[in-house]
PDB file of C-alpha atoms in Angstrom:
ATOM      1  CA  MET A 471     -14.837  21.275  18.313  1.00 39.00           C
ATOM      2  CA  ALA A 472     -11.514  22.912  19.135  1.00 47.00           C
ATOM      3  CA  ASP A 473      -9.197  24.435  16.534  1.00 70.00           C
ATOM      4  CA  ILE A 474      -6.989  21.574  16.238  1.00 81.00           C
ATOM      5  CA  LEU A 475      -6.449  20.428  12.703  1.00 80.00           C
ATOM      6  CA  MET A 476      -5.640  16.817  13.476  1.00 85.00           C
ATOM      7  CA  PRO A 477      -7.364  15.986  16.530  1.00 89.00           C
ATOM      8  CA  LYS A 478      -6.929  12.290  16.964  1.00 89.00           C
ATOM      9  CA  ALA A 479      -3.080  12.462  15.837  1.00 90.00           C
ATOM     10  CA  THR A 480      -2.650  15.478  18.221  1.00 92.00           C
ATOM     11  CA  ALA A 481      -4.164  13.313  21.072  1.00 92.00           C
ATOM     12  CA  VAL A 482      -1.766  10.552  20.291  1.00 91.00           C
ATOM     13  CA  TRP A 483       1.311  12.765  20.580  1.00 94.00           C
ATOM     14  CA  LEU A 484      -0.098  14.409  23.954  1.00 94.00           C
ATOM     15  CA  ILE A 485      -0.571  10.976  25.500  1.00 92.00           C
ATOM     16  CA  ASP A 486       2.868   9.877  24.422  1.00 91.00           C
ATOM     17  CA  ASN A 487       4.749  13.045  25.389  1.00 93.00           C
ATOM     18  CA  THR A 488       2.830  14.656  28.331  1.00 93.00           C
ATOM     19  CA  THR A 489       1.238  13.937  31.573  1.00 93.00           C
ATOM     20  CA  LEU A 490      -2.017  15.762  30.718  1.00 94.00           C
ATOM     21  CA  SER A 491      -5.301  13.763  31.892  1.00 93.00           C
ATOM     22  CA  PHE A 492      -7.652  12.055  29.373  1.00 93.00           C
ATOM     23  CA  ASP A 493     -10.210  14.814  30.397  1.00 94.00           C
ATOM     24  CA  GLN A 494      -7.711  17.708  29.344  1.00 94.00           C
ATOM     25  CA  ILE A 495      -6.877  15.980  26.072  1.00 93.00           C
ATOM     26  CA  ALA A 496     -10.286  15.274  25.185  1.00 92.00           C
ATOM     27  CA  ASP A 497     -11.517  18.816  25.754  1.00 92.00           C
ATOM     28  CA  LEU A 498      -8.596  20.306  23.860  1.00 91.00           C
ATOM     29  CA  CYS A 499      -8.990  17.981  20.729  1.00 91.00           C
ATOM     30  CA  GLY A 500     -12.898  17.794  20.878  1.00 89.00           C
ATOM     31  CA  LEU A 501     -13.000  14.240  21.458  1.00 89.00           C
ATOM     32  CA  HIS A 502     -14.766  12.173  23.926  1.00 91.00           C
ATOM     33  CA  LYS A 503     -12.945  11.003  27.061  1.00 89.00           C
ATOM     34  CA  LEU A 504     -13.491   7.394  26.319  1.00 91.00           C
ATOM     35  CA  GLU A 505     -12.203   7.955  22.709  1.00 90.00           C
ATOM     36  CA  VAL A 506      -9.068   9.311  24.339  1.00 91.00           C
ATOM     37  CA  LYS A 507      -8.710   6.323  26.553  1.00 91.00           C
ATOM     38  CA  GLY A 508      -9.084   4.162  23.605  1.00 89.00           C
ATOM     39  CA  ILE A 509      -6.175   5.833  21.922  1.00 89.00           C
ATOM     40  CA  ALA A 510      -4.047   5.180  24.990  1.00 88.00           C
ATOM     41  CA  ASP A 511      -5.132   1.634  25.194  1.00 87.00           C
ATOM     42  CA  GLY A 512      -4.417   1.053  21.500  1.00 82.00           C
ATOM     43  CA  ASP A 513      -8.148   0.324  20.562  1.00 83.00           C
ATOM     44  CA  VAL A 514      -8.702   3.737  18.687  1.00 81.00           C
ATOM     45  CA  ALA A 515      -6.346   5.369  15.845  1.00 75.00           C
ATOM     46  CA  GLU A 516      -4.436   2.186  15.596  1.00 75.00           C
ATOM     47  CA  ASN A 517      -0.995   2.622  13.833  1.00 78.00           C
ATOM     48  CA  MET A 518      -1.746   6.508  13.692  1.00 83.00           C
ATOM     49  CA  ARG A 519       1.522   8.634  13.997  1.00 84.00           C
ATOM     50  CA  GLY A 520       1.376  11.487  16.535  1.00 87.00           C
ATOM     51  CA  VAL A 521       1.378  14.984  15.552  1.00 88.00           C
ATOM     52  CA  ASP A 522       3.349  17.769  17.619  1.00 90.00           C
ATOM     53  CA  PRO A 523       1.074  20.482  18.285  1.00 90.00           C
ATOM     54  CA  ILE A 524       3.869  22.741  19.343  1.00 89.00           C
ATOM     55  CA  SER A 525       5.831  22.550  16.116  1.00 85.00           C
ATOM     56  CA  ARG A 526       2.433  23.158  14.482  1.00 81.00           C
ATOM     57  CA  GLY A 527       2.035  26.443  16.318  1.00 86.00           C
ATOM     58  CA  GLU A 528      -1.228  25.230  17.959  1.00 87.00           C
ATOM     59  CA  LEU A 529       0.035  24.732  21.586  1.00 89.00           C
ATOM     60  CA  THR A 530       2.905  26.197  23.573  1.00 91.00           C
ATOM     61  CA  ARG A 531       5.111  24.629  26.129  1.00 91.00           C
ATOM     62  CA  GLU A 532       3.887  27.018  28.958  1.00 93.00           C
ATOM     63  CA  GLU A 533       0.263  26.074  28.087  1.00 93.00           C
ATOM     64  CA  ILE A 534       1.143  22.254  28.414  1.00 93.00           C
ATOM     65  CA  ARG A 535       3.161  22.801  31.546  1.00 93.00           C
ATOM     66  CA  LYS A 536       0.012  24.633  33.067  1.00 93.00           C
ATOM     67  CA  GLY A 537      -2.062  21.669  32.285  1.00 92.00           C
ATOM     68  CA  GLU A 538       0.246  19.150  33.699  1.00 93.00           C
ATOM     69  CA  GLU A 539       0.467  21.216  37.006  1.00 93.00           C
ATOM     70  CA  ASN A 540      -3.351  21.425  37.404  1.00 94.00           C
ATOM     71  CA  ALA A 541      -5.561  18.623  36.386  1.00 90.00           C
ATOM     72  CA  ASP A 542      -8.682  21.132  36.260  1.00 92.00           C
ATOM     73  CA  TYR A 543      -6.795  23.651  33.950  1.00 94.00           C
ATOM     74  CA  ARG A 544      -8.191  23.551  30.315  1.00 92.00           C
ATOM     75  CA  LEU A 545      -5.807  24.431  27.724  1.00 92.00           C
ATOM     76  CA  LYS A 546      -6.183  26.985  25.211  1.00 90.00           C
ATOM     77  CA  VAL A 547      -5.165  26.710  21.534  1.00 88.00           C
ATOM     78  CA  ALA A 548      -2.559  29.387  20.378  1.00 83.00           C
ATOM     79  CA  GLU A 549      -3.748  32.012  18.040  1.00 74.00           C
ATOM     80  CA  SER A 550      -2.924  30.968  14.448  1.00 59.00           C
ATOM     81  CA  LYS A 551      -0.429  33.028  12.682  1.00 55.00           C
ATOM     82  CA  ILE A 552      -1.822  32.207   9.090  1.00 47.00           C
ATOM     83  CA  ALA A 553      -5.443  31.958   9.916  1.00 47.00           C
ATOM     84  CA  HIS A 554      -5.802  35.073   7.981  1.00 45.00           C
ATOM     85  CA  ILE A 555      -4.298  33.938   4.674  1.00 46.00           C
ATOM     86  CA  PRO A 556      -7.041  32.513   2.572  1.00 52.00           C
ATOM     87  CA  GLN A 557      -6.219  28.784   1.609  1.00 50.00           C
ATOM     88  CA  PRO A 558      -6.530  27.938  -2.426  1.00 54.00           C
ATOM     89  CA  LYS A 559      -9.328  25.425  -3.254  1.00 55.00           C
ATOM     90  CA  ARG A 560      -7.706  22.257  -4.828  1.00 54.00           C
ATOM     91  CA  LYS A 561      -9.128  21.663  -8.334  1.00 53.00           C
ATOM     92  CA  GLY A 562      -8.860  18.394 -10.306  1.00 51.00           C
ATOM     93  CA  ALA A 563      -7.598  15.085  -9.108  1.00 51.00           C
ATOM     94  CA  ARG A 564      -5.438  14.927  -5.928  1.00 55.00           C
ATOM     95  CA  TYR A 565      -1.722  14.639  -6.689  1.00 53.00           C
ATOM     96  CA  THR A 566       0.190  12.119  -4.841  1.00 52.00           C
ATOM     97  CA  PRO A 567       4.046  12.135  -4.702  1.00 54.00           C
ATOM     98  CA  VAL A 568       5.529   9.028  -6.425  1.00 49.00           C
ATOM     99  CA  ALA A 569       6.990   7.827  -2.970  1.00 49.00           C
ATOM    100  CA  ARG A 570       3.522   7.779  -1.454  1.00 57.00           C
ATOM    101  CA  ARG A 571       1.640   6.254  -4.449  1.00 63.00           C
ATOM    102  CA  ALA A 572       2.526   2.502  -2.980  1.00 77.00           C
ATOM    103  CA  ASP A 573       0.893   3.280   0.130  1.00 86.00           C
ATOM    104  CA  LYS A 574      -2.669   3.709  -1.307  1.00 91.00           C
ATOM    105  CA  PRO A 575      -3.513  -0.014  -1.327  1.00 93.00           C
ATOM    106  CA  ASP A 576      -2.802   0.109   2.358  1.00 92.00           C
ATOM    107  CA  ALA A 577      -5.069   3.001   2.772  1.00 92.00           C
ATOM    108  CA  ILE A 578      -7.919   1.370   0.566  1.00 94.00           C
ATOM    109  CA  ALA A 579      -7.655  -1.833   2.975  1.00 93.00           C
ATOM    110  CA  TRP A 580      -8.129   0.363   6.016  1.00 95.00           C
ATOM    111  CA  PHE A 581     -11.354   1.856   4.696  1.00 94.00           C
ATOM    112  CA  ILE A 582     -12.678  -1.623   3.740  1.00 93.00           C
ATOM    113  CA  ARG A 583     -11.905  -2.820   7.269  1.00 92.00           C
ATOM    114  CA  ASN A 584     -12.912   0.079   9.215  1.00 91.00           C
ATOM    115  CA  HIS A 585     -15.401   2.143   7.220  1.00 91.00           C
ATOM    116  CA  PRO A 586     -17.219  -0.115   4.640  1.00 91.00           C
ATOM    117  CA  GLU A 587     -19.961   2.705   4.758  1.00 91.00           C
ATOM    118  CA  VAL A 588     -17.570   5.001   2.630  1.00 92.00           C
ATOM    119  CA  SER A 589     -18.189   4.402  -1.053  1.00 93.00           C
ATOM    120  CA  ASP A 590     -15.571   3.740  -3.534  1.00 93.00           C
ATOM    121  CA  PRO A 591     -16.017   7.025  -5.381  1.00 93.00           C
ATOM    122  CA  GLN A 592     -15.301   8.695  -1.975  1.00 93.00           C
ATOM    123  CA  ILE A 593     -12.275   6.695  -1.426  1.00 93.00           C
ATOM    124  CA  SER A 594     -11.116   7.355  -4.927  1.00 91.00           C
ATOM    125  CA  LYS A 595     -11.500  11.223  -4.806  1.00 91.00           C
ATOM    126  CA  LEU A 596     -10.050  11.206  -1.160  1.00 91.00           C
ATOM    127  CA  ILE A 597      -6.696   9.504  -1.928  1.00 90.00           C
ATOM    128  CA  GLY A 598      -6.507   9.789  -5.564  1.00 88.00           C
ATOM    129  CA  THR A 599      -6.979   6.292  -6.576  1.00 89.00           C
ATOM    130  CA  THR A 600      -8.921   4.195  -9.341  1.00 90.00           C
ATOM    131  CA  LYS A 601     -12.027   2.179  -8.727  1.00 91.00           C
ATOM    132  CA  ALA A 602     -10.218  -0.673 -10.397  1.00 91.00           C
ATOM    133  CA  THR A 603      -7.534  -0.677  -7.533  1.00 92.00           C
ATOM    134  CA  ILE A 604     -10.030  -0.350  -4.919  1.00 93.00           C
ATOM    135  CA  THR A 605     -11.865  -3.483  -6.439  1.00 93.00           C
ATOM    136  CA  ASN A 606      -8.643  -5.242  -6.716  1.00 93.00           C
ATOM    137  CA  VAL A 607      -8.008  -4.777  -3.116  1.00 93.00           C
ATOM    138  CA  ARG A 608     -11.383  -5.785  -1.884  1.00 94.00           C
ATOM    139  CA  GLU A 609     -11.233  -8.944  -4.008  1.00 93.00           C
ATOM    140  CA  LYS A 610      -7.853  -9.632  -3.223  1.00 91.00           C
ATOM    141  CA  THR A 611      -6.661  -9.650  -6.725  1.00 92.00           C
ATOM    142  CA  HIS A 612      -4.120  -6.900  -6.323  1.00 90.00           C
ATOM    143  CA  TRP A 613      -0.544  -7.882  -7.569  1.00 90.00           C
ATOM    144  CA  ASN A 614       0.725  -7.054  -4.132  1.00 89.00           C
ATOM    145  CA  SER A 615      -2.153  -8.495  -1.932  1.00 89.00           C
ATOM    146  CA  GLN A 616       0.123 -10.416   0.208  1.00 91.00           C
ATOM    147  CA  ASN A 617       1.704  -7.437   1.483  1.00 90.00           C
ATOM    148  CA  ILE A 618      -1.019  -5.074   1.952  1.00 91.00           C
ATOM    149  CA  LYS A 619      -2.038  -4.074   5.462  1.00 91.00           C
ATOM    150  CA  PRO A 620      -4.509  -1.650   6.541  1.00 91.00           C
ATOM    151  CA  VAL A 621      -3.082   1.657   7.526  1.00 90.00           C
ATOM    152  CA  ASP A 622      -4.827   4.960   8.281  1.00 90.00           C
ATOM    153  CA  PRO A 623      -4.655   7.331   5.177  1.00 90.00           C
ATOM    154  CA  VAL A 624      -3.889  10.209   7.512  1.00 90.00           C
ATOM    155  CA  THR A 625      -0.832   8.372   8.941  1.00 87.00           C
ATOM    156  CA  LEU A 626       0.206   7.584   5.373  1.00 86.00           C
ATOM    157  CA  GLY A 627       0.029  11.327   4.391  1.00 85.00           C
ATOM    158  CA  LEU A 628      -2.552  10.675   1.583  1.00 88.00           C
ATOM    159  CA  CYS A 629      -4.867  13.282   3.239  1.00 89.00           C
ATOM    160  CA  SER A 630      -5.549  15.283   6.100  1.00 89.00           C
ATOM    161  CA  GLN A 631      -7.774  14.454   9.432  1.00 89.00           C
ATOM    162  CA  ILE A 632     -10.213  17.116   8.709  1.00 91.00           C
ATOM    163  CA  GLU A 633     -10.785  15.679   5.088  1.00 91.00           C
ATOM    164  CA  LEU A 634     -10.897  11.968   6.354  1.00 92.00           C
ATOM    165  CA  ASP A 635     -13.525  12.932   9.170  1.00 91.00           C
ATOM    166  CA  GLU A 636     -15.535  15.055   6.596  1.00 91.00           C
ATOM    167  CA  VAL A 637     -15.780  11.873   4.197  1.00 92.00           C
ATOM    168  CA  VAL A 638     -16.518   9.428   6.948  1.00 90.00           C
ATOM    169  CA  ASN A 639     -19.448  11.798   8.332  1.00 90.00           C
ATOM    170  CA  LYS A 640     -21.107  12.270   4.999  1.00 91.00           C
ATOM    171  CA  ALA A 641     -20.889   8.329   4.441  1.00 89.00           C
ATOM    172  CA  VAL A 642     -22.509   7.809   8.099  1.00 88.00           C
ATOM    173  CA  ASP A 643     -25.276  10.442   7.425  1.00 89.00           C
ATOM    174  CA  ARG A 644     -25.971   8.878   4.074  1.00 88.00           C
ATOM    175  CA  ARG A 645     -26.303   5.310   5.583  1.00 85.00           C
ATOM    176  CA  LYS A 646     -28.501   6.734   8.405  1.00 85.00           C
ATOM    177  CA  LYS A 647     -30.838   8.114   5.816  1.00 86.00           C
ATOM    178  CA  LEU A 648     -31.035   5.088   3.799  1.00 83.00           C
ATOM    179  CA  ASP A 649     -31.962   3.068   7.203  1.00 80.00           C
ATOM    180  CA  ALA A 650     -34.573   5.685   8.128  1.00 81.00           C
ATOM    181  CA  ASN A 651     -36.046   5.357   4.610  1.00 81.00           C
ATOM    182  CA  LYS A 652     -36.336   1.574   4.825  1.00 76.00           C
ATOM    183  CA  GLN A 653     -37.975   1.588   8.056  1.00 75.00           C
ATOM    184  CA  SER A 654     -40.688   4.127   6.995  1.00 70.00           C
ATOM    185  CA  GLU A 655     -41.782   1.979   4.325  1.00 63.00           C
ATOM    186  CA  GLY A 656     -45.362   0.790   4.837  1.00 54.00           C
ATOM    187  CA  PRO A 657     -46.337  -2.937   5.399  1.00 55.00           C
ATOM    188  CA  SER A 658     -46.305  -4.957   2.140  1.00 54.00           C
ATOM    189  CA  LEU A 659     -49.391  -6.462   0.605  1.00 51.00           C
ATOM    190  CA  LYS A 660     -50.408 -10.184   1.632  1.00 53.00           C
ATOM    191  CA  PRO A 661     -48.816 -12.817  -0.706  1.00 53.00           C
ATOM    192  CA  ALA A 662     -51.325 -13.970  -3.458  1.00 52.00           C
ATOM    193  CA  GLU A 663     -51.466 -17.523  -1.820  1.00 52.00           C
ATOM    194  CA  ASP A 664     -52.630 -16.201   1.418  1.00 53.00           C
ATOM    195  CA  ALA A 665     -55.663 -14.265  -0.355  1.00 50.00           C
ATOM    196  CA  ASP A 666     -56.318 -17.552  -2.442  1.00 53.00           C
ATOM    197  CA  ALA A 667     -56.341 -19.511   0.948  1.00 52.00           C
ATOM    198  CA  ALA A 668     -58.681 -16.927   2.483  1.00 50.00           C
ATOM    199  CA  SER A 669     -61.201 -16.941  -0.427  1.00 51.00           C
ATOM    200  CA  GLU A 670     -61.143 -20.953  -0.509  1.00 53.00           C
ATOM    201  CA  ALA A 671     -62.049 -20.751   3.270  1.00 49.00           C
ATOM    202  CA  VAL A 672     -65.432 -19.313   2.295  1.00 49.00           C
ATOM    203  CA  GLN A 673     -67.507 -21.936   1.029  1.00 52.00           C
ATOM    204  CA  PRO A 674     -71.482 -22.157   0.607  1.00 51.00           C
ATOM    205  CA  SER A 675     -72.999 -24.121   3.246  1.00 50.00           C
ATOM    206  CA  SER A 676     -73.926 -27.856   2.606  1.00 48.00           C
ATOM    207  CA  ASN A 677     -77.959 -26.895   2.191  1.00 53.00           C
ATOM    208  CA  GLY A 678     -77.345 -24.545  -0.854  1.00 52.00           C
ATOM    209  CA  ASP A 679     -77.738 -21.367   0.989  1.00 56.00           C
ATOM    210  CA  GLU A 680     -75.642 -18.442   0.054  1.00 58.00           C
ATOM    211  CA  PRO A 681     -72.952 -17.543   2.675  1.00 58.00           C
ATOM    212  CA  SER A 682     -73.937 -14.748   5.047  1.00 61.00           C
ATOM    213  CA  ALA A 683     -71.718 -11.393   5.694  1.00 57.00           C
ATOM    214  CA  ASP A 684     -70.369 -13.191   8.917  1.00 61.00           C
ATOM    215  CA  ASP A 685     -69.282 -16.200   7.081  1.00 60.00           C
ATOM    216  CA  VAL A 686     -67.434 -14.175   4.307  1.00 54.00           C
ATOM    217  CA  PHE A 687     -65.498 -11.814   6.704  1.00 56.00           C
ATOM    218  CA  SER A 688     -64.836 -14.503   9.469  1.00 57.00           C
ATOM    219  CA  ALA A 689     -62.178 -15.844   7.015  1.00 54.00           C
ATOM    220  CA  PHE A 690     -60.194 -12.600   7.210  1.00 53.00           C
ATOM    221  CA  LYS A 691     -60.307 -12.199  10.893  1.00 52.00           C
ATOM    222  CA  ASN A 692     -57.901 -15.028  11.545  1.00 51.00           C
TER     223      ASN A 692
END
């Protein structure tokens, strides 16, 4: 993965503002070529706002110009000027500005529609909302349900693309493990009625002789 902090949002900006090829954008942003094509077609990252990598110091105009002039050229990320500065870890609940709090139901609706594998506690922690609000949005009992529309939480400014990708990847891994555990479970026992039917099939012969071993086990061969 390239050192682009918001790869999908950066890809959106590059598609809209440059003539770089899908291969070049995919290589720079650490995405698959088909995913970049999906972004260009509007099938991926719907409603996502593009992020300018030049203003973020991740690319230079000269580097983009080199890529536009040569389709085989692979762009290089600019060296970060703040990489050496340690970033403090966030403690406690996420603070969301008042102006952004009304956007949370839209972000919840986006998770429900696009990533049902993400649990309610994960959504709550990521965008700083409550489980009650998530339930209300899911059950369409929220007071503003008629105006809620699914919007990417990154676009809304509620989290970063890195944080979103991390939560989604963890949820996907957990779902895969659960599915694998279900498949590894052994075959279940035969229902009681099947066992009773098999025992009833073994009846003494009409002449009063005891059933032979072949008679006993033949009922279980069917």
